[in-house]
Amino acid sequence: MSERSIIRKGDRTSHGGTVAEGHPTSMLLGREIALVGHKVTCPKCKGAFPILADPGRNHSFMGQDTAVEGMRTACGAVLIASQMVARIGFAQGLSDPAPIATAQSDTLCQECLEAAAR
């Protein structure tokens, strides 16, 4: 079983952006849990973009999928978890998650990777 960390409001993206929204009554380690559809700010793409669903990996909370590390936003940024305590497990045989910030991708520039790592 593979596991991915839950994303919270304030977590970063590979474009140097920040998760701007979370579920107001669902806290994890003092911060709101982010769900699919919540907005992420992106300085690279200059705007706010929703977190996209991850097909084949259902992990519903309050009727919406929970955002987990490796998911992408509508602008192509990859979510980076700031905590490793709370994780969601997925059954074997599913495709690997989207690349984390350390992987090179044609949607990520080196400057954004370095900014996200800070």
JSON list of C-alpha atoms in Angstrom, two decimals:
[
{"chain": "A", "resi": 1, "resn": "MET", "atom": "CA", "xyz": [0.00, 0.00, 0.00]},
{"chain": "A", "resi": 2, "resn": "SER", "atom": "CA", "xyz": [1.33, 3.43, -0.89]},
{"chain": "A", "resi": 3, "resn": "GLU", "atom": "CA", "xyz": [0.65, 6.41, 1.34]},
{"chain": "A", "resi": 4, "resn": "ARG", "atom": "CA", "xyz": [0.53, 10.14, 0.65]},
{"chain": "A", "resi": 5, "resn": "SER", "atom": "CA", "xyz": [0.50, 12.97, 3.19]},
{"chain": "A", "resi": 6, "resn": "ILE", "atom": "CA", "xyz": [-2.61, 15.12, 3.62]},
{"chain": "A", "resi": 7, "resn": "ILE", "atom": "CA", "xyz": [-2.37, 18.72, 2.38]},
{"chain": "A", "resi": 8, "resn": "ARG", "atom": "CA", "xyz": [-3.32, 21.61, 4.64]},
{"chain": "A", "resi": 9, "resn": "LYS", "atom": "CA", "xyz": [-4.01, 25.31, 4.16]},
{"chain": "A", "resi": 10, "resn": "GLY", "atom": "CA", "xyz": [-0.63, 27.05, 3.96]},
{"chain": "A", "resi": 11, "resn": "ASP", "atom": "CA", "xyz": [1.21, 24.14, 2.31]},
{"chain": "A", "resi": 12, "resn": "ARG", "atom": "CA", "xyz": [3.36, 24.97, -0.72]},
{"chain": "A", "resi": 13, "resn": "THR", "atom": "CA", "xyz": [3.38, 24.03, -4.39]},
{"chain": "A", "resi": 14, "resn": "SER", "atom": "CA", "xyz": [6.12, 23.34, -6.90]},
{"chain": "A", "resi": 15, "resn": "HIS", "atom": "CA", "xyz": [5.43, 26.74, -8.49]},
{"chain": "A", "resi": 16, "resn": "GLY", "atom": "CA", "xyz": [6.18, 28.53, -5.21]},
{"chain": "A", "resi": 17, "resn": "GLY", "atom": "CA", "xyz": [2.49, 29.03, -4.47]},
{"chain": "A", "resi": 18, "resn": "THR", "atom": "CA", "xyz": [0.47, 28.40, -1.34]},
{"chain": "A", "resi": 19, "resn": "VAL", "atom": "CA", "xyz": [-2.72, 26.47, -0.57]},
{"chain": "A", "resi": 20, "resn": "ALA", "atom": "CA", "xyz": [-5.10, 29.35, 0.21]},
{"chain": "A", "resi": 21, "resn": "GLU", "atom": "CA", "xyz": [-8.19, 27.45, 1.35]},
{"chain": "A", "resi": 22, "resn": "GLY", "atom": "CA", "xyz": [-9.11, 24.62, 3.68]},
{"chain": "A", "resi": 23, "resn": "HIS", "atom": "CA", "xyz": [-12.19, 23.12, 5.31]},
{"chain": "A", "resi": 24, "resn": "PRO", "atom": "CA", "xyz": [-13.02, 25.59, 8.13]},
{"chain": "A", "resi": 25, "resn": "THR", "atom": "CA", "xyz": [-14.03, 22.95, 10.70]},
{"chain": "A", "resi": 26, "resn": "SER", "atom": "CA", "xyz": [-11.52, 20.23, 9.80]},
{"chain": "A", "resi": 27, "resn": "MET", "atom": "CA", "xyz": [-8.17, 20.82, 11.45]},
{"chain": "A", "resi": 28, "resn": "LEU", "atom": "CA", "xyz": [-4.97, 18.77, 11.23]},
{"chain": "A", "resi": 29, "resn": "LEU", "atom": "CA", "xyz": [-2.06, 19.81, 13.44]},
{"chain": "A", "resi": 30, "resn": "GLY", "atom": "CA", "xyz": [-3.59, 23.27, 13.85]},
{"chain": "A", "resi": 31, "resn": "ARG", "atom": "CA", "xyz": [-4.33, 23.97, 10.18]},
{"chain": "A", "resi": 32, "resn": "GLU", "atom": "CA", "xyz": [-7.36, 23.42, 7.94]},
{"chain": "A", "resi": 33, "resn": "ILE", "atom": "CA", "xyz": [-7.41, 20.31, 5.71]},
{"chain": "A", "resi": 34, "resn": "ALA", "atom": "CA", "xyz": [-7.44, 21.15, 1.99]},
{"chain": "A", "resi": 35, "resn": "LEU", "atom": "CA", "xyz": [-9.92, 19.43, -0.31]},
{"chain": "A", "resi": 36, "resn": "VAL", "atom": "CA", "xyz": [-10.23, 19.04, -4.08]},
{"chain": "A", "resi": 37, "resn": "GLY", "atom": "CA", "xyz": [-11.56, 22.31, -5.50]},
{"chain": "A", "resi": 38, "resn": "HIS", "atom": "CA", "xyz": [-9.94, 24.51, -2.88]},
{"chain": "A", "resi": 39, "resn": "LYS", "atom": "CA", "xyz": [-7.84, 27.34, -4.30]},
{"chain": "A", "resi": 40, "resn": "VAL", "atom": "CA", "xyz": [-4.06, 27.60, -4.48]},
{"chain": "A", "resi": 41, "resn": "THR", "atom": "CA", "xyz": [-2.25, 30.85, -5.28]},
{"chain": "A", "resi": 42, "resn": "CYS", "atom": "CA", "xyz": [0.43, 30.66, -7.96]},
{"chain": "A", "resi": 43, "resn": "PRO", "atom": "CA", "xyz": [3.03, 33.40, -8.41]},
{"chain": "A", "resi": 44, "resn": "LYS", "atom": "CA", "xyz": [4.36, 31.73, -11.57]},
{"chain": "A", "resi": 45, "resn": "CYS", "atom": "CA", "xyz": [0.99, 31.62, -13.35]},
{"chain": "A", "resi": 46, "resn": "LYS", "atom": "CA", "xyz": [-0.25, 34.78, -11.61]},
{"chain": "A", "resi": 47, "resn": "GLY", "atom": "CA", "xyz": [-3.58, 33.69, -10.23]},
{"chain": "A", "resi": 48, "resn": "ALA", "atom": "CA", "xyz": [-5.58, 31.37, -8.00]},
{"chain": "A", "resi": 49, "resn": "PHE", "atom": "CA", "xyz": [-6.27, 27.85, -9.26]},
{"chain": "A", "resi": 50, "resn": "PRO", "atom": "CA", "xyz": [-8.28, 24.90, -7.88]},
{"chain": "A", "resi": 51, "resn": "ILE", "atom": "CA", "xyz": [-6.79, 21.63, -6.69]},
{"chain": "A", "resi": 52, "resn": "LEU", "atom": "CA", "xyz": [-7.70, 18.94, -9.23]},
{"chain": "A", "resi": 53, "resn": "ALA", "atom": "CA", "xyz": [-9.14, 15.50, -8.46]},
{"chain": "A", "resi": 54, "resn": "ASP", "atom": "CA", "xyz": [-6.80, 12.52, -8.68]},
{"chain": "A", "resi": 55, "resn": "PRO", "atom": "CA", "xyz": [-8.67, 9.92, -10.80]},
{"chain": "A", "resi": 56, "resn": "GLY", "atom": "CA", "xyz": [-8.72, 6.42, -9.36]},
{"chain": "A", "resi": 57, "resn": "ARG", "atom": "CA", "xyz": [-7.74, 7.51, -5.86]},
{"chain": "A", "resi": 58, "resn": "ASN", "atom": "CA", "xyz": [-10.90, 8.17, -3.90]},
{"chain": "A", "resi": 59, "resn": "HIS", "atom": "CA", "xyz": [-10.43, 9.43, -0.35]},
{"chain": "A", "resi": 60, "resn": "SER", "atom": "CA", "xyz": [-13.59, 11.31, 0.43]},
{"chain": "A", "resi": 61, "resn": "PHE", "atom": "CA", "xyz": [-14.07, 13.63, 3.40]},
{"chain": "A", "resi": 62, "resn": "MET", "atom": "CA", "xyz": [-17.31, 15.59, 3.87]},
{"chain": "A", "resi": 63, "resn": "GLY", "atom": "CA", "xyz": [-18.33, 14.59, 0.33]},
{"chain": "A", "resi": 64, "resn": "GLN", "atom": "CA", "xyz": [-15.13, 15.86, -1.33]},
{"chain": "A", "resi": 65, "resn": "ASP", "atom": "CA", "xyz": [-11.76, 14.24, -1.99]},
{"chain": "A", "resi": 66, "resn": "THR", "atom": "CA", "xyz": [-9.00, 15.17, 0.45]},
{"chain": "A", "resi": 67, "resn": "ALA", "atom": "CA", "xyz": [-6.00, 16.87, -1.16]},
{"chain": "A", "resi": 68, "resn": "VAL", "atom": "CA", "xyz": [-2.82, 14.81, -0.80]},
{"chain": "A", "resi": 69, "resn": "GLU", "atom": "CA", "xyz": [0.82, 15.33, -1.76]},
{"chain": "A", "resi": 70, "resn": "GLY", "atom": "CA", "xyz": [1.52, 14.91, -5.44]},
{"chain": "A", "resi": 71, "resn": "MET", "atom": "CA", "xyz": [-1.89, 16.13, -6.63]},
{"chain": "A", "resi": 72, "resn": "ARG", "atom": "CA", "xyz": [-1.86, 18.91, -9.20]},
{"chain": "A", "resi": 73, "resn": "THR", "atom": "CA", "xyz": [-3.60, 22.24, -9.49]},
{"chain": "A", "resi": 74, "resn": "ALA", "atom": "CA", "xyz": [-5.32, 23.59, -12.60]},
{"chain": "A", "resi": 75, "resn": "CYS", "atom": "CA", "xyz": [-2.13, 25.51, -13.49]},
{"chain": "A", "resi": 76, "resn": "GLY", "atom": "CA", "xyz": [0.00, 22.35, -13.30]},
{"chain": "A", "resi": 77, "resn": "ALA", "atom": "CA", "xyz": [1.66, 22.95, -9.92]},
{"chain": "A", "resi": 78, "resn": "VAL", "atom": "CA", "xyz": [2.27, 19.92, -7.70]},
{"chain": "A", "resi": 79, "resn": "LEU", "atom": "CA", "xyz": [1.14, 20.01, -4.04]},
{"chain": "A", "resi": 80, "resn": "ILE", "atom": "CA", "xyz": [3.88, 19.58, -1.41]},
{"chain": "A", "resi": 81, "resn": "ALA", "atom": "CA", "xyz": [2.90, 18.43, 2.09]},
{"chain": "A", "resi": 82, "resn": "SER", "atom": "CA", "xyz": [4.48, 20.16, 5.09]},
{"chain": "A", "resi": 83, "resn": "GLN", "atom": "CA", "xyz": [3.64, 17.31, 7.47]},
{"chain": "A", "resi": 84, "resn": "MET", "atom": "CA", "xyz": [4.28, 13.58, 7.29]},
{"chain": "A", "resi": 85, "resn": "VAL", "atom": "CA", "xyz": [2.19, 12.42, 10.28]},
{"chain": "A", "resi": 86, "resn": "ALA", "atom": "CA", "xyz": [-1.28, 12.12, 8.72]},
{"chain": "A", "resi": 87, "resn": "ARG", "atom": "CA", "xyz": [-1.27, 10.08, 5.54]},
{"chain": "A", "resi": 88, "resn": "ILE", "atom": "CA", "xyz": [-3.86, 8.36, 3.36]},
{"chain": "A", "resi": 89, "resn": "GLY", "atom": "CA", "xyz": [-3.13, 4.86, 2.09]},
{"chain": "A", "resi": 90, "resn": "PHE", "atom": "CA", "xyz": [-3.94, 3.60, -1.40]},
{"chain": "A", "resi": 91, "resn": "ALA", "atom": "CA", "xyz": [-4.18, -0.01, -2.58]},
{"chain": "A", "resi": 92, "resn": "GLN", "atom": "CA", "xyz": [-1.34, -1.57, -4.58]},
{"chain": "A", "resi": 93, "resn": "GLY", "atom": "CA", "xyz": [-1.70, -1.60, -8.34]},
{"chain": "A", "resi": 94, "resn": "LEU", "atom": "CA", "xyz": [-2.73, 2.02, -8.74]},
{"chain": "A", "resi": 95, "resn": "SER", "atom": "CA", "xyz": [-0.48, 4.25, -10.77]},
{"chain": "A", "resi": 96, "resn": "ASP", "atom": "CA", "xyz": [2.25, 6.14, -8.98]},
{"chain": "A", "resi": 97, "resn": "PRO", "atom": "CA", "xyz": [1.40, 9.62, -7.70]},
{"chain": "A", "resi": 98, "resn": "ALA", "atom": "CA", "xyz": [2.34, 12.68, -9.69]},
{"chain": "A", "resi": 99, "resn": "PRO", "atom": "CA", "xyz": [5.98, 13.61, -9.30]},
{"chain": "A", "resi": 100, "resn": "ILE", "atom": "CA", "xyz": [6.92, 15.54, -6.18]},
{"chain": "A", "resi": 101, "resn": "ALA", "atom": "CA", "xyz": [8.86, 18.81, -6.47]},
{"chain": "A", "resi": 102, "resn": "THR", "atom": "CA", "xyz": [12.22, 17.06, -6.82]},
{"chain": "A", "resi": 103, "resn": "ALA", "atom": "CA", "xyz": [11.23, 15.51, -10.16]},
{"chain": "A", "resi": 104, "resn": "GLN", "atom": "CA", "xyz": [11.72, 17.37, -13.42]},
{"chain": "A", "resi": 105, "resn": "SER", "atom": "CA", "xyz": [8.62, 17.93, -15.52]},
{"chain": "A", "resi": 106, "resn": "ASP", "atom": "CA", "xyz": [7.87, 20.07, -18.55]},
{"chain": "A", "resi": 107, "resn": "THR", "atom": "CA", "xyz": [5.35, 21.98, -16.40]},
{"chain": "A", "resi": 108, "resn": "LEU", "atom": "CA", "xyz": [7.93, 22.87, -13.72]},
{"chain": "A", "resi": 109, "resn": "CYS", "atom": "CA", "xyz": [10.80, 25.30, -14.07]},
{"chain": "A", "resi": 110, "resn": "GLN", "atom": "CA", "xyz": [14.01, 25.09, -12.02]},
{"chain": "A", "resi": 111, "resn": "GLU", "atom": "CA", "xyz": [13.26, 28.43, -10.33]},
{"chain": "A", "resi": 112, "resn": "CYS", "atom": "CA", "xyz": [9.88, 27.15, -9.10]},
{"chain": "A", "resi": 113, "resn": "LEU", "atom": "CA", "xyz": [11.40, 23.91, -7.84]},
{"chain": "A", "resi": 114, "resn": "GLU", "atom": "CA", "xyz": [13.99, 25.81, -5.82]},
{"chain": "A", "resi": 115, "resn": "ALA", "atom": "CA", "xyz": [11.37, 28.21, -4.43]},
{"chain": "A", "resi": 116, "resn": "ALA", "atom": "CA", "xyz": [9.15, 25.32, -3.34]},
{"chain": "A", "resi": 117, "resn": "ALA", "atom": "CA", "xyz": [12.05, 23.62, -1.59]},
{"chain": "A", "resi": 118, "resn": "ARG", "atom": "CA", "xyz": [12.63, 26.67, 0.65]}
]
